[in-house]
Amino acid sequence: MATPKTIDNKFLSIEKRGGIFVIFAIIGIVAVAFFIGLQQNMFTPKVNIYFVSNSGKNIKTGAKVVFNGFKIGKISSVNLEEAGNVKAELSINRDYIKWIKKDSVARLMKELAIGDSIIDITKGSENTKIIAENDFIAFERARWFPAMEDEINTIPITLTNSPFITDIITELKTELQGEINPVLENVKLALKNFRTLSEDALITRQYLDSMYQNADSNLNELNTLVTQLNVDIPNIIKSVNKSLDSINLMATDFRKVTINAFAEIIEVINDGATILGETEDVVDAVKQIWPISSKIRKRADIKEQIIKVDSYE
Amino acid sequence: MNKNLSTKKRIYTLKFIIILSIYIFVIPKATANTPLDAARLNHKAMANYITGDYKNALSLYSEALRIDRSIEDIDGIAVNLINLSIIYRKRNDYNNALKCVNEVFDHLHPEHGHTLRLSEAAIVKTLIFIDTKEYSKAWELVEKGLTFPKNNDTNTTGRLYNLKTRLLLIKNEPHMAISMGMKAMQANKQNKDDEETSNSLRLLAESKTILKEYRDAENYYKQALELDKSSNLSRKIGLDLFGLGKVASLEEKKDEAAIYFQRALAIFESHGDPEGIKYFKKTINELKVTKDSE
C-alpha cells in the first residue's frame, strides 16, 4: 500500500516568498534605472542645437552647458565632419531654450580655475529671435587655465607691475618731491639774488655779505635734508624688500596649494568619468532588453570612421 | 492535497520557463556585441584622437577592433587597424605601427574589393618608412599603392602622388618632383580635397625653390596659403608663411623675409606646435649656413 507523501509545513509558502523576493528585486532594478535616468535628465524633453569648431580640443561629450551659471543642458555628441571640422551637438532642456537667441555665442571655458570644460551660452540681444531646433550657434574659446598657469608662474617677475609696488614708488616720489622742491626753489632764488648782486657788485659789500650768509643757510638746509634722506631711504627700501619677500612667499604657497588641489580634482574627475561610463553601460544594457528595446527610437546607423592621414606630415 | 501538488508543479514549470527565457532571449541580447557598439567606440576613439589623448584613443580603437573581430566585420577590422597604426606612429612606436598595418595587408586582397582600405594602409606604411628614413621601401610601397584598381578613388591617389613627390624631393630630383606634383594637384583638385591640394602646391613651391625659380615658388606658396587659410589649418599656414620667408630670404629681400618669418613663428608659438618651432629653427640655421657658404 502506497503511503501518502508528506510535505514539511516550512516549505509550503517557499514559492510565495521566493516570488515576492523576485518581484521586489525587479522593482528595485527598475527604480534604480529610473532614478539614474531622472538624475541624468533623460526624461526631460530636449532640444538639440549645434556648433562647429575647427578643433575638438577640450570639447567633450557630457560637458555641461550653462546659461548665467545655471546648467541648461550638456554636450550630447562630438563628431568629426568630412571637412575636418568638429561638430558638437548641444542637448538643451526645452524649458531653457527660450533664453538662447540667434546671436548668442557658445563659449568654451573652464568652470573653475582648475576643472573640466563647460560651454557657457551668452545672452543674446533682446530683440533677436530665439534659436530654432537643430540650428547652429556661434562658437568661441575663452581663455584657458594653462594660460593662467603661465601667469601664476610669472608672478615674481611681474611684481614690479603690481599696484602695491606702484603705490609705494608713487608715495616715495611724492615724499621726495615735497622735501626737495623747497630746497631747489631756495637755491634758484639764491642764485637769482646772487646774479643781481654780482651785477651790482660795486654797490655795497655789506649787502653781498648778507647774501653769502643767506646762501650759507640754504646750503645748511640742503645738507640737513640730504642727511635726513640718507636715513629714510634705506628704511623705505627695507620695508619694500620685506613686502616683496612676503608676496613671493604667498605666490609659492598659492602655487603649492594649486598643484595639490589640481591632483585631487583630476582624481575626482576621473572617478566621475568612470561612474558615468559605468552608468552608460547599465543604461545601454537596459535599453537592449525587451520590451524596453522596442520602445526606444533607434538612431541612424553610424559607420566606423578612418583617421584621415595627411601626406605632408 | 492532490490539487495543491498539481498547482505547485505548474508553478515550478512556469518558473522554469521564465528563467529559461531570460537566459535565452534577454541576457545574450543585453551582452551581445553589435556593429553599432564598435562604431560608437570608434567615434569615441576619434574624439580622443582629435583632443590628443592618444592613450585612450588606443584602448578604444583596440576594443572596437575586438568587437569587429568577434563579428568578422572585415572593413571595421581594417579601419581600426589603420587607425591604431596612425596613433602608434604619432607616438613614435614604429614597431607596433608596422604590425597593425601589415595585418591589413595580410587579410585584405584587392581582388575582393578592398582597394580603398589597402590604399589607405599603403599611405600609412609609406609615412612610417619616410619617418624611419627607409626611402627605398617607401618608394616601393607608394608604387604598390598606385597599382591597386582605382574604384574612382582619387582621394588616396592624390595623396599617394603627393607622397611620391615628397620622395622625389628627398632624392633631390626637383624636375621629376614638379611633374609628379602637378599630377597630385590635379587628382586632389578633382577630389575637391583642399588640404591635399595645398600640400601639392607647397611641394611644387619647394621644388621651384630648389631650382631657384623664386617667382613661381612664391606663387605656389601664396596659393597654398590661401587654401590653408580657408580651411583654418594653422600649422599649414605657418609652413606656407615660412616658405614665403625662405624664398624672400634667398632673393635677398631681408625685410620681407623677416616679416614672413615673424608671422610664421607667431603661428607656431600660438598653436603650441613644438614640431613647427623645431622645423623653423632647423631651416633658419640651414639658411644661415647656405648664406655663409655663398
XYZ file of C-alpha atoms in Angstrom, chain A residues 197 200-210:
12
model
C 74.208 141.126 -6.574
C 75.519 145.406 -8.530
C 78.797 144.215 -7.032
C 80.028 147.647 -6.650
C 77.050 148.899 -4.668
C 77.731 147.589 -1.163
C 79.871 144.874 0.283
C 77.604 144.654 3.281
C 74.781 143.603 1.023
C 76.994 140.985 -0.605
C 77.952 139.605 2.801
C 74.348 139.205 3.789
